[in-house]
Short mmCIF file of C-alpha atoms and ligand atoms in Angstrom, two decimals:
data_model
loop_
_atom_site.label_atom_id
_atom_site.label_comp_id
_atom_site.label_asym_id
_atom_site.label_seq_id
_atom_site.Cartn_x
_atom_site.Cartn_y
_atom_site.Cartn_z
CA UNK A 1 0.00 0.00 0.00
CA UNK A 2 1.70 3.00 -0.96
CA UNK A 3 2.65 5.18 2.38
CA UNK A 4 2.51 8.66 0.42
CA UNK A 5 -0.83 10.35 1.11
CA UNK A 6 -0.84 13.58 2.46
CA UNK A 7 -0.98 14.23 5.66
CA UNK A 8 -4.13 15.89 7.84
CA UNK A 9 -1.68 18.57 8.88
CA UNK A 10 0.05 18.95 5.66
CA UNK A 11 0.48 22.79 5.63
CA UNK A 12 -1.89 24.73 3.50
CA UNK A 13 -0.96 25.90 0.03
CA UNK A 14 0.30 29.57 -0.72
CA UNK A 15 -3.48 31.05 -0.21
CA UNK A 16 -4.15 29.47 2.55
CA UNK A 17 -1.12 30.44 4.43
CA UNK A 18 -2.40 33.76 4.79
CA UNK A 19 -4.99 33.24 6.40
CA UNK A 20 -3.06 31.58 9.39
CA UNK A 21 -0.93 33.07 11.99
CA UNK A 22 2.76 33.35 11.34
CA UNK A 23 3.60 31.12 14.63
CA UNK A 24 2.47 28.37 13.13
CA UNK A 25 4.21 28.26 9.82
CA UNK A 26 7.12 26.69 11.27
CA UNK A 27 5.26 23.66 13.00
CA UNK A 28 5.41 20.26 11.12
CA UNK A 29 3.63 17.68 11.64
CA UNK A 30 4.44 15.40 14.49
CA UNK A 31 6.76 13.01 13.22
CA UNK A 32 5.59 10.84 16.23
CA UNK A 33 2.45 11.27 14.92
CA UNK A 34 3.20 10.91 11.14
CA UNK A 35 5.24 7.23 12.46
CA UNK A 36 1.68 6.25 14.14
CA UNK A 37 -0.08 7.04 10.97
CA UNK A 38 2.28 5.07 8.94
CA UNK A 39 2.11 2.27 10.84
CA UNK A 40 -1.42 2.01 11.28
CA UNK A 41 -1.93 2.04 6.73
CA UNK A 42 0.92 -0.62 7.32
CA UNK A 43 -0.95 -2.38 10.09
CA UNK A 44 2.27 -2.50 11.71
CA UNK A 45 3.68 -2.37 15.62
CA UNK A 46 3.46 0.59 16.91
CA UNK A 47 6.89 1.54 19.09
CA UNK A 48 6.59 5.02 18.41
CA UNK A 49 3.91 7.43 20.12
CA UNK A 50 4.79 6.73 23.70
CA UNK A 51 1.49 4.85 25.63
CA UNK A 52 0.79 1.73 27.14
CA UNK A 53 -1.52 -0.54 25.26
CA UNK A 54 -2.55 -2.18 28.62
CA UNK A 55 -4.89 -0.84 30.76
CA UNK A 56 -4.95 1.55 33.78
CA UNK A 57 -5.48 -0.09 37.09
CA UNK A 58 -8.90 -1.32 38.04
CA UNK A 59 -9.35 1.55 41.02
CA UNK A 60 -9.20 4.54 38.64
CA UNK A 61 -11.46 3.47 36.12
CA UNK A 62 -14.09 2.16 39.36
CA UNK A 63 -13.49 6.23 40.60
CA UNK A 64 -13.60 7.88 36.99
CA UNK A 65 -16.96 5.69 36.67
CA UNK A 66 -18.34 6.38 40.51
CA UNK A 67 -17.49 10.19 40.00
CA UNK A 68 -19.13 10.42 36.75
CA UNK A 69 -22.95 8.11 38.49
CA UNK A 70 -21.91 10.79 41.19
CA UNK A 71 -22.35 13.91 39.26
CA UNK A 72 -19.18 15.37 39.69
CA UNK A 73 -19.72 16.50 35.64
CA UNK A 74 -19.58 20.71 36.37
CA UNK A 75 -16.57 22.64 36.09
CA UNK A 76 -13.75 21.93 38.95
CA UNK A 77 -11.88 25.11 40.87
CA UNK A 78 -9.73 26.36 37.64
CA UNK A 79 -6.41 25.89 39.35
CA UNK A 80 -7.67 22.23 40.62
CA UNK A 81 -10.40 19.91 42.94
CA UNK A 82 -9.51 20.28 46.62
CA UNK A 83 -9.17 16.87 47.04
CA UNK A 84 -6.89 16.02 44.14
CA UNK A 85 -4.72 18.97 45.27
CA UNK A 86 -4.55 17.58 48.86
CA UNK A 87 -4.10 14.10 47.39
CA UNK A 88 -0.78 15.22 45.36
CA UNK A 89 0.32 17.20 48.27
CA UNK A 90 -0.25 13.90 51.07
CA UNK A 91 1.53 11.76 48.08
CA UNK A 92 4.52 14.15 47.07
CA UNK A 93 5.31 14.86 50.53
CA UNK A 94 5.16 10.91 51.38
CA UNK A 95 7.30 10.04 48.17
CA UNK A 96 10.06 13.24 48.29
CA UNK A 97 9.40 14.65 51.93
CA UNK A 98 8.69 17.86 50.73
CA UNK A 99 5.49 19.80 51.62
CA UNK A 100 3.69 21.96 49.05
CA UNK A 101 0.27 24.60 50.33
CA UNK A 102 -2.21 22.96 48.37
CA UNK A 103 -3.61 26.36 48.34
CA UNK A 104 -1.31 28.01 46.94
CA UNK A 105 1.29 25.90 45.28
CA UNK A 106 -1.10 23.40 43.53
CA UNK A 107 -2.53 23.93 39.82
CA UNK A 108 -3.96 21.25 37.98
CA UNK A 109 -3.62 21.31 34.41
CA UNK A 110 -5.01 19.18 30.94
CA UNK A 111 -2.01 17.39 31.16
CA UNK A 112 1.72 18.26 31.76
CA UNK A 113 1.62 18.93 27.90
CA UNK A 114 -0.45 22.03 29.32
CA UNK A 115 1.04 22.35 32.34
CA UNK A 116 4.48 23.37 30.09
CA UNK A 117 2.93 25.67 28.11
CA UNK A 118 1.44 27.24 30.94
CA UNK A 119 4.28 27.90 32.87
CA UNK A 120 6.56 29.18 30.19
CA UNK A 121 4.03 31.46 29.18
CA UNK A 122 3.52 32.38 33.06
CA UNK A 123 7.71 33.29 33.45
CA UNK A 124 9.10 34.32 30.09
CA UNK A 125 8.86 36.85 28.16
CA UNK A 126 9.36 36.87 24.33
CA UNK A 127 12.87 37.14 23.89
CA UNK A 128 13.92 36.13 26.83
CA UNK A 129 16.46 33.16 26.91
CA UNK A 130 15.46 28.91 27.91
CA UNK A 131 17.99 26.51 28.03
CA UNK A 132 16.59 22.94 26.68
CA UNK A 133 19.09 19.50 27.07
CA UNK A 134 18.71 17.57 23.53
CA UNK A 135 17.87 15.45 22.77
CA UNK A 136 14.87 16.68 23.98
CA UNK A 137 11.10 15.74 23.98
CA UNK A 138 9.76 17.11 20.63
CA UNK A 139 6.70 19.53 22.71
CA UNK A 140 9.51 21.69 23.97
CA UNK A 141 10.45 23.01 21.04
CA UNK A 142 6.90 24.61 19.41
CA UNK A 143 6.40 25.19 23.80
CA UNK A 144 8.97 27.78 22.96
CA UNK A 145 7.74 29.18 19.70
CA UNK A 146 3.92 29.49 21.35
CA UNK A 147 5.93 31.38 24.12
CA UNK A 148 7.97 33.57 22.12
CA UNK A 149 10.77 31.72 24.04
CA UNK A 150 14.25 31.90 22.85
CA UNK A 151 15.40 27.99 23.48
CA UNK A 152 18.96 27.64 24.01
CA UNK A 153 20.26 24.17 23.67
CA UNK A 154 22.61 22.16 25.63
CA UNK A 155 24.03 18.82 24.24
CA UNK A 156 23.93 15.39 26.07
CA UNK A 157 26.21 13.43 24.88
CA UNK A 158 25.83 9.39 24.63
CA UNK A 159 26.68 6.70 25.87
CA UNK A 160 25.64 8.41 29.15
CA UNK A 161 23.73 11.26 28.24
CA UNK A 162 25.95 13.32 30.16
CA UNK A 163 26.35 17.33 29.44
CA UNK A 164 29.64 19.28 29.60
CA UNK A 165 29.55 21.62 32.61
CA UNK A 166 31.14 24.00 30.96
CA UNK A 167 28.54 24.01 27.58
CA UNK A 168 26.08 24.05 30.42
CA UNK A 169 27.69 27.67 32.16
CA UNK A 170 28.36 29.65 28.91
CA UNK A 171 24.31 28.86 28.12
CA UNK A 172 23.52 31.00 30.91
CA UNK A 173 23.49 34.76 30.31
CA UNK A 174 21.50 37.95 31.33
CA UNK A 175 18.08 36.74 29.40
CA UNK A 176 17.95 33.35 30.79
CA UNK A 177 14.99 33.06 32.55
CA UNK A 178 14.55 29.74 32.83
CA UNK A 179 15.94 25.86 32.09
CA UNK A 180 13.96 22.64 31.22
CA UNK A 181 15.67 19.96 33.09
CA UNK A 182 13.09 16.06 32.04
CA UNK A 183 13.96 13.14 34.05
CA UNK A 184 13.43 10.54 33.93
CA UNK A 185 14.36 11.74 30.16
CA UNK A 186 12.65 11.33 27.05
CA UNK A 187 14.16 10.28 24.45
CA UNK A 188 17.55 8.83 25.71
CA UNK A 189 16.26 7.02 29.16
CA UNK A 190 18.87 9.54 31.29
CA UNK A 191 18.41 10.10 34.87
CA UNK A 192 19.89 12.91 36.22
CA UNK A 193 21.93 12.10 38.91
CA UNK A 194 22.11 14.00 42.16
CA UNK A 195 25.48 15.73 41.03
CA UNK A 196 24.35 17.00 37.74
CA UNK A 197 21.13 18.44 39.26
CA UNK A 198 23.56 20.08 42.06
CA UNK A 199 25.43 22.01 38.89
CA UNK A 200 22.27 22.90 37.18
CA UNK A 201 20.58 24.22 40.64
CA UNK A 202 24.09 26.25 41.60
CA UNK A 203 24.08 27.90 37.43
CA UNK A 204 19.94 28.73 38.51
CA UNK A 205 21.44 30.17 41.93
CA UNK A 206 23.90 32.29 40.53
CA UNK A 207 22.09 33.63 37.26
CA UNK A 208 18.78 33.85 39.57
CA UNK A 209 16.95 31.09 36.69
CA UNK A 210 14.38 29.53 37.44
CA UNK A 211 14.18 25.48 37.37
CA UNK A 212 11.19 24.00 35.47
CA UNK A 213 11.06 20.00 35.53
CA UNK A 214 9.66 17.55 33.67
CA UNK A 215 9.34 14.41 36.01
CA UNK A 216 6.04 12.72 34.14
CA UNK A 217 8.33 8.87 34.45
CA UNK A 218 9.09 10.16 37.95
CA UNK A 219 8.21 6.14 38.89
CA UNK A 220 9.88 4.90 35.89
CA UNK A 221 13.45 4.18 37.16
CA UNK A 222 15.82 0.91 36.88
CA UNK A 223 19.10 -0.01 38.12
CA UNK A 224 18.83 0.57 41.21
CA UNK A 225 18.88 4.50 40.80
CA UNK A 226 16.69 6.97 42.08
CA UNK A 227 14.37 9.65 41.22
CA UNK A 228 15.67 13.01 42.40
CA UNK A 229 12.98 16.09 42.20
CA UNK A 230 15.15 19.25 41.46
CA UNK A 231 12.99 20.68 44.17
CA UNK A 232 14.40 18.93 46.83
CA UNK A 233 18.00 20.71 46.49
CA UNK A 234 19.25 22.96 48.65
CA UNK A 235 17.98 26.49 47.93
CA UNK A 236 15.84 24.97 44.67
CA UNK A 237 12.54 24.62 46.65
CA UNK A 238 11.67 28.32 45.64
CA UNK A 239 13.18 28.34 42.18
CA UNK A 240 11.93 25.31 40.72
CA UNK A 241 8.11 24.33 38.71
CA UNK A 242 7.39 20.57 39.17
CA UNK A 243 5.56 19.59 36.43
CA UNK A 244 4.19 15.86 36.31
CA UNK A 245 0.90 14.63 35.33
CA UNK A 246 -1.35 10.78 36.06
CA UNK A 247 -0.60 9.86 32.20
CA UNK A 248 2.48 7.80 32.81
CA UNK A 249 2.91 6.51 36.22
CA UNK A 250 -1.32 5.47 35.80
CA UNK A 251 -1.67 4.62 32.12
CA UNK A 252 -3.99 7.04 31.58
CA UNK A 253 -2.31 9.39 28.90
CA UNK A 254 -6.59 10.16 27.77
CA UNK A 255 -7.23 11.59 30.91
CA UNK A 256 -5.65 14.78 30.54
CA UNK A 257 -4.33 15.27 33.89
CA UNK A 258 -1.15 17.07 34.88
CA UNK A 259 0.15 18.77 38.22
CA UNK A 260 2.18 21.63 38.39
CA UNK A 261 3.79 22.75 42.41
CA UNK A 262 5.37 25.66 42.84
CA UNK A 263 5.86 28.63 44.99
CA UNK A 264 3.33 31.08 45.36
CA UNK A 265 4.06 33.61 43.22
CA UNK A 266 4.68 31.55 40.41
CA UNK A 267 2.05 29.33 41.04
CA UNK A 268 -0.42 32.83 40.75
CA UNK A 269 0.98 33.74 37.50
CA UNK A 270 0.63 29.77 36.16
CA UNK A 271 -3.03 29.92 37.64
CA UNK A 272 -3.74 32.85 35.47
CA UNK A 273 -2.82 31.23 31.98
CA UNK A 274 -4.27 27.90 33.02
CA UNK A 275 -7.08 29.78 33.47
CA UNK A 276 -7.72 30.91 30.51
CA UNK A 277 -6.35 28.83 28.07
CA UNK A 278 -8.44 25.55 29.62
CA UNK A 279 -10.53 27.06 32.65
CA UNK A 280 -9.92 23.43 33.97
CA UNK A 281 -8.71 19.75 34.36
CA UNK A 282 -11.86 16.82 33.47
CA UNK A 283 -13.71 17.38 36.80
CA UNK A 284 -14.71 13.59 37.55
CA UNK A 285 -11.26 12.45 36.21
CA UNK A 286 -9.33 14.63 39.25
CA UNK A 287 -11.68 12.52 41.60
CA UNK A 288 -10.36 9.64 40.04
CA UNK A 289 -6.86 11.08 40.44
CA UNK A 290 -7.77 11.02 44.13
CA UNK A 291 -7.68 6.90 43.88
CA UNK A 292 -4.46 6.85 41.71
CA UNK A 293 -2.62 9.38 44.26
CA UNK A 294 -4.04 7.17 47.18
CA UNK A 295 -2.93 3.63 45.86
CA UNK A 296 -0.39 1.95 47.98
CA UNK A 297 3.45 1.93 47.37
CA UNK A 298 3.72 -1.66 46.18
CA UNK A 299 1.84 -0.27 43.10
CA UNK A 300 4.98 2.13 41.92
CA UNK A 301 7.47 -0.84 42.59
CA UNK A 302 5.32 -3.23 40.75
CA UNK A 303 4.99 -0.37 37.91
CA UNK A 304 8.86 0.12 38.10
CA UNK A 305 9.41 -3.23 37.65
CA UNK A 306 7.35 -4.79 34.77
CA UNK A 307 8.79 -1.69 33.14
CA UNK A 308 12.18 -3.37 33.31
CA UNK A 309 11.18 -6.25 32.48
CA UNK A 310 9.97 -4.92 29.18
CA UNK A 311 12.88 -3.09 28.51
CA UNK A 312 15.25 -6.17 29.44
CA UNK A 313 13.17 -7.94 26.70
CA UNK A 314 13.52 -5.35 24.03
CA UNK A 315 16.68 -3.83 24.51
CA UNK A 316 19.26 -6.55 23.85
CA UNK A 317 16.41 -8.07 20.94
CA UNK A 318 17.29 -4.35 19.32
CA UNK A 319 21.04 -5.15 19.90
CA UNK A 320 20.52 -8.68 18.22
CA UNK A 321 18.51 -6.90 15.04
CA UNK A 322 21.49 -4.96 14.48
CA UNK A 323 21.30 -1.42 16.33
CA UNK A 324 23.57 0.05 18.94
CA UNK A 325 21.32 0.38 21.71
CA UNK A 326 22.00 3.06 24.32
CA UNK A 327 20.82 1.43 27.70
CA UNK A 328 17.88 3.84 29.41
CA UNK A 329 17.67 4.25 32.61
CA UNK A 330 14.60 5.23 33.43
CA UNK A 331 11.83 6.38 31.37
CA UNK A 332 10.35 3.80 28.45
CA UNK A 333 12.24 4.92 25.89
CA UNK A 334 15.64 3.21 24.19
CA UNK A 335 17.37 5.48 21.89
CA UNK A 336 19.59 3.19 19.30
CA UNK A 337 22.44 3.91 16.66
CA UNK A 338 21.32 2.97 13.03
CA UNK A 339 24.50 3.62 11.21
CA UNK A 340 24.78 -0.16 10.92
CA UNK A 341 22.25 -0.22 8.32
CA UNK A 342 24.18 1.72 5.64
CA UNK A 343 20.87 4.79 5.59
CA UNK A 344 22.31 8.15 5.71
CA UNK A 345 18.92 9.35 6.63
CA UNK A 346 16.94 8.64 10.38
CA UNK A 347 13.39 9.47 8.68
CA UNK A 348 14.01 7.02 5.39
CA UNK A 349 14.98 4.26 7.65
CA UNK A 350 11.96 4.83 9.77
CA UNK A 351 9.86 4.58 7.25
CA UNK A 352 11.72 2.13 5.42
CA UNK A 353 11.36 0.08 8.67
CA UNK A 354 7.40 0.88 8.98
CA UNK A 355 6.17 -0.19 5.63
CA UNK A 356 8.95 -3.42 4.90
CA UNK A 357 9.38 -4.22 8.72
CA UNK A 358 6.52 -3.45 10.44
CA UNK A 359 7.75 -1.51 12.99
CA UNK A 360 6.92 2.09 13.51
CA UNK A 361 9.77 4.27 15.57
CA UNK A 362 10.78 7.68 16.03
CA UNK A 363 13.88 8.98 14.02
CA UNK A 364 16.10 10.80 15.56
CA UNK A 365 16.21 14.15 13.99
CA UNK A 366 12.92 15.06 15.86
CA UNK A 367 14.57 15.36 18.73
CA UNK A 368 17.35 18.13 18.08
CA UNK A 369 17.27 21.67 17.03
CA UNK A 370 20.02 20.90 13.93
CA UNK A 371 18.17 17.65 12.25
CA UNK A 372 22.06 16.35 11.25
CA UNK A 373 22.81 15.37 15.05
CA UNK A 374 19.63 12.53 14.83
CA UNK A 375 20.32 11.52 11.67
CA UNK A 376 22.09 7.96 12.81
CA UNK A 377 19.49 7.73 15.57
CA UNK A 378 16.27 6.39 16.27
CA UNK A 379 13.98 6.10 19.22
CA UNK A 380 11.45 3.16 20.23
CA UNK A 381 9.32 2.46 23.73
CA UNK A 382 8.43 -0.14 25.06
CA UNK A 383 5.25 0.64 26.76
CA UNK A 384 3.65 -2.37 25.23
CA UNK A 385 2.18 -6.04 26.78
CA UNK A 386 4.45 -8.85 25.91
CA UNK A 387 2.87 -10.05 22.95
CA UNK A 388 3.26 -6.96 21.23
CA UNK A 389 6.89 -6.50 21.90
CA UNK A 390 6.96 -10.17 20.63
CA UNK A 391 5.38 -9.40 17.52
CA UNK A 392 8.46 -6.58 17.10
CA UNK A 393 10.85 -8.16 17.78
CA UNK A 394 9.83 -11.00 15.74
CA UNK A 395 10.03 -8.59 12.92
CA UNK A 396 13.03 -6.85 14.02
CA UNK A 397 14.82 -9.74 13.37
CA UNK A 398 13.92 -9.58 9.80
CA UNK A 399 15.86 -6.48 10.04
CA UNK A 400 19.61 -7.08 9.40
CA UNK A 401 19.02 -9.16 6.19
CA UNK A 402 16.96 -6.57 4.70
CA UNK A 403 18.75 -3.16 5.48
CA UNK A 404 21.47 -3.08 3.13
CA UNK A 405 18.59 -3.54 0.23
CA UNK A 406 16.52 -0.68 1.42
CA UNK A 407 19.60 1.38 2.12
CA UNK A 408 20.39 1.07 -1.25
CA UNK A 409 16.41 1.99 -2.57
CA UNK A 410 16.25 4.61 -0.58
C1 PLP B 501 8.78 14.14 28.67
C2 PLP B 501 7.30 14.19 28.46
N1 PLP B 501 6.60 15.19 29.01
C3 PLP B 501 5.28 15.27 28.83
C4 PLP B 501 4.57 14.34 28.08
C5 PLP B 501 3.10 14.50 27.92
O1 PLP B 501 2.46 14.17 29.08
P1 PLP B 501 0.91 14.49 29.35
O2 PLP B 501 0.13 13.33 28.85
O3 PLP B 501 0.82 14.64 30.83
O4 PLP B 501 0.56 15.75 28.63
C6 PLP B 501 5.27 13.28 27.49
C7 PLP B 501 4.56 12.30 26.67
O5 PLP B 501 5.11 11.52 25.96
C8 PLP B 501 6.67 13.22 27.69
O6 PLP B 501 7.38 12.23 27.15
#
């Protein structure tokens, strides 16, 4: 079946562009998105878009249903229920030992997808300075364009994902107002050890930046390592946004739930764009978050865990097909090397690999400002029940006989 329809967001012809707004011009489509699309014409296995294919727990779909029978169907407080707020404060402070007014430090968002836009429209002003680690998560970089955001990129560097301190220092300058610091990290799997946070939070210190994380897979972590919240540093409680969100850690990526705690005074400004780019979070599904913040701590180990098993399954399969895998860490992402293959192109070999393989993945380029430093990479998850990592891998292995071929096509 030929793979070469348009696509739904195709941009407009030369009319048409008029009539849109100029910060949009330079969005493409999702290439996450474009992968899905793919594979689904190619009925193939989907290890792109990042969600589980196996369903949330039992208690949160019981609460969604109860809250829904219980008419909790009106609008919630804009910044958040009471007892969802109270519920991530009781949880956080259990988890991280670090209290949070639910008062005044609480806003719930439509997502942490929301809760990222929110905030950097809340702190920074158009042409004012955000330094982004890339590889980065592929929402950061239109979060900055919506924002008017000057991103400012900082290089981790595999096998370890680790950034030059020094890179790090001479990104910081009189219109940095803030940094993006994700971990558990999507794409590579990284997590930020206590150390590197300690640099980033001193270069915030000194430069007076503010701190916003990204800690959706905070329960996603393997190895033995842990999961440290930036907020938890000394002197970082007051500088930092902790942004996370139920769609990971519950399997509920539908919901639309995200959490953002911060002080007060950013928290106000936060409030006032949440406000009125959403109004709210799905009323019944924040009662539902209520169960999902409540459930006991056996749940997070046993999430943490079939996680690894997953990614002990797929990880050395990959290395068997023929890519260099980079171990993750945490997360449930692996980010591999393709130059095995003989492509000289991330996006060709992805959708080489989607229509002759089966296998739908992310390339590389998606997730760097200059394309040409993810053009030997490419990204898969492995968010999926057994059988369907079985079915990829089973067609992964198909991989290394095939390559040179479509390397050659291509
Ligand atoms: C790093 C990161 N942040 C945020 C999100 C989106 O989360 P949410 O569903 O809470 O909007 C994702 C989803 O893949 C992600 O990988």
């Amino acid at each position: 079946m030929s793979l070469d329809r348009p696509s739904p967001t195709t941009p407009p012809a030369a009319g048409a562009r008029a009539r849109t707004a100029t910060r949009t011009h330079g969005f493409t489509e999702s290439v996450i998105r474009e992968m899905t699309r793919l594979c689904t014409i190619a009925g193939g296995v989907n290890l792109a878009q990042g969600f589980p294919d196996f369903p949330c727990p039992r208690e949160l779909k019981d609460a969604a249903i109860a809250a829904i029978e219980g008419d909790v169907n009106q609008y919630a407080v804009t910044w958040g229920a009471k007892g969802f707020r109270d519920a991530l404060v009781r949880k956080h402070e259990a988890f991280y030992g670090l209290a949070f007014d639910p008062e005044r430090e609480v806003t719930v968002t439509c997502g942490s997808t929301e809760a990222m836009i929110a905030t950097l429209l809340a702190l920074v002003n158009p042409g004012e300075e955000v330094i982004v680690f890339e590889p980065f998560y592929e929402n950061y970089g239109p979060d900055a364009i919506l924002s008017g955001a000057v991103p400012r990129f900082v290089r981790l560097r595999e096998p370890d994902w680790s950034f030059d301190p020094d890179e790090l220092a001479a990104a910081f300058n009189d219109r940095t107002r803030a940094i993006v610091v994700n971990t558990p990290n999507n794409p590579t799997g990284k997590v930020f050890s206590r150390e590197e946070l300690g640099a980033i939070a001193a270069l915030c210190q000194k430069h007076d930046v503010v701190c916003v994380t990204d800690e959706i897979y905070e329960h996603m972590v393997y190895d033995g390592l842990e999961h440290v919240p930036m907020a938890t540093l000394p002197g970082m409680r007051d500088r930092t946004v902790t942004i996370s969100g139920l769609s990971k850690t519950y399997s509920v990526t539908g919901w639309r739930v995200g959490t953002v705690l911060a002080p007060p005074d950013l928290t106000l400004a936060i409030r006032k764009v949440h406000d009125f780019l959403t109004v709210g979070a799905p009323a019944p599904l924040q009662e539902a978050g209520v169960a999902a913040l409540s459930l006991e701590r056996a749940y997070y180990e046993r999430l943490a865990a079939d996680y690894d098993v997953r990614r002990r399954y797929l990880v050395p399969a990959l290395e068997e097909a023929g890519f260099r895998a980079f171990l993750p860490h945490g997360a449930y992402y692996v980010m591999t090397d393709i130059t095995a293959f003989g492509f000289d192109d991330d996006t060709a070999f992805a959708r080489w690999l989607v229509s002759e393989i089966g296998v739908a993945a992310v390339p590389g380029s998606s997730f760097y400002s200059d394309p040409a430093a993810g053009r030997n990479r490419l990204r898969f998850h492995f968010a999926r029940r057994r059988p369907t990592l079985e079915a990829a891998v089973e067609r992964l292995a198909r991989v290394k006989g095939r390559a040179k071929a479509g390397a050659a096509g291509a």
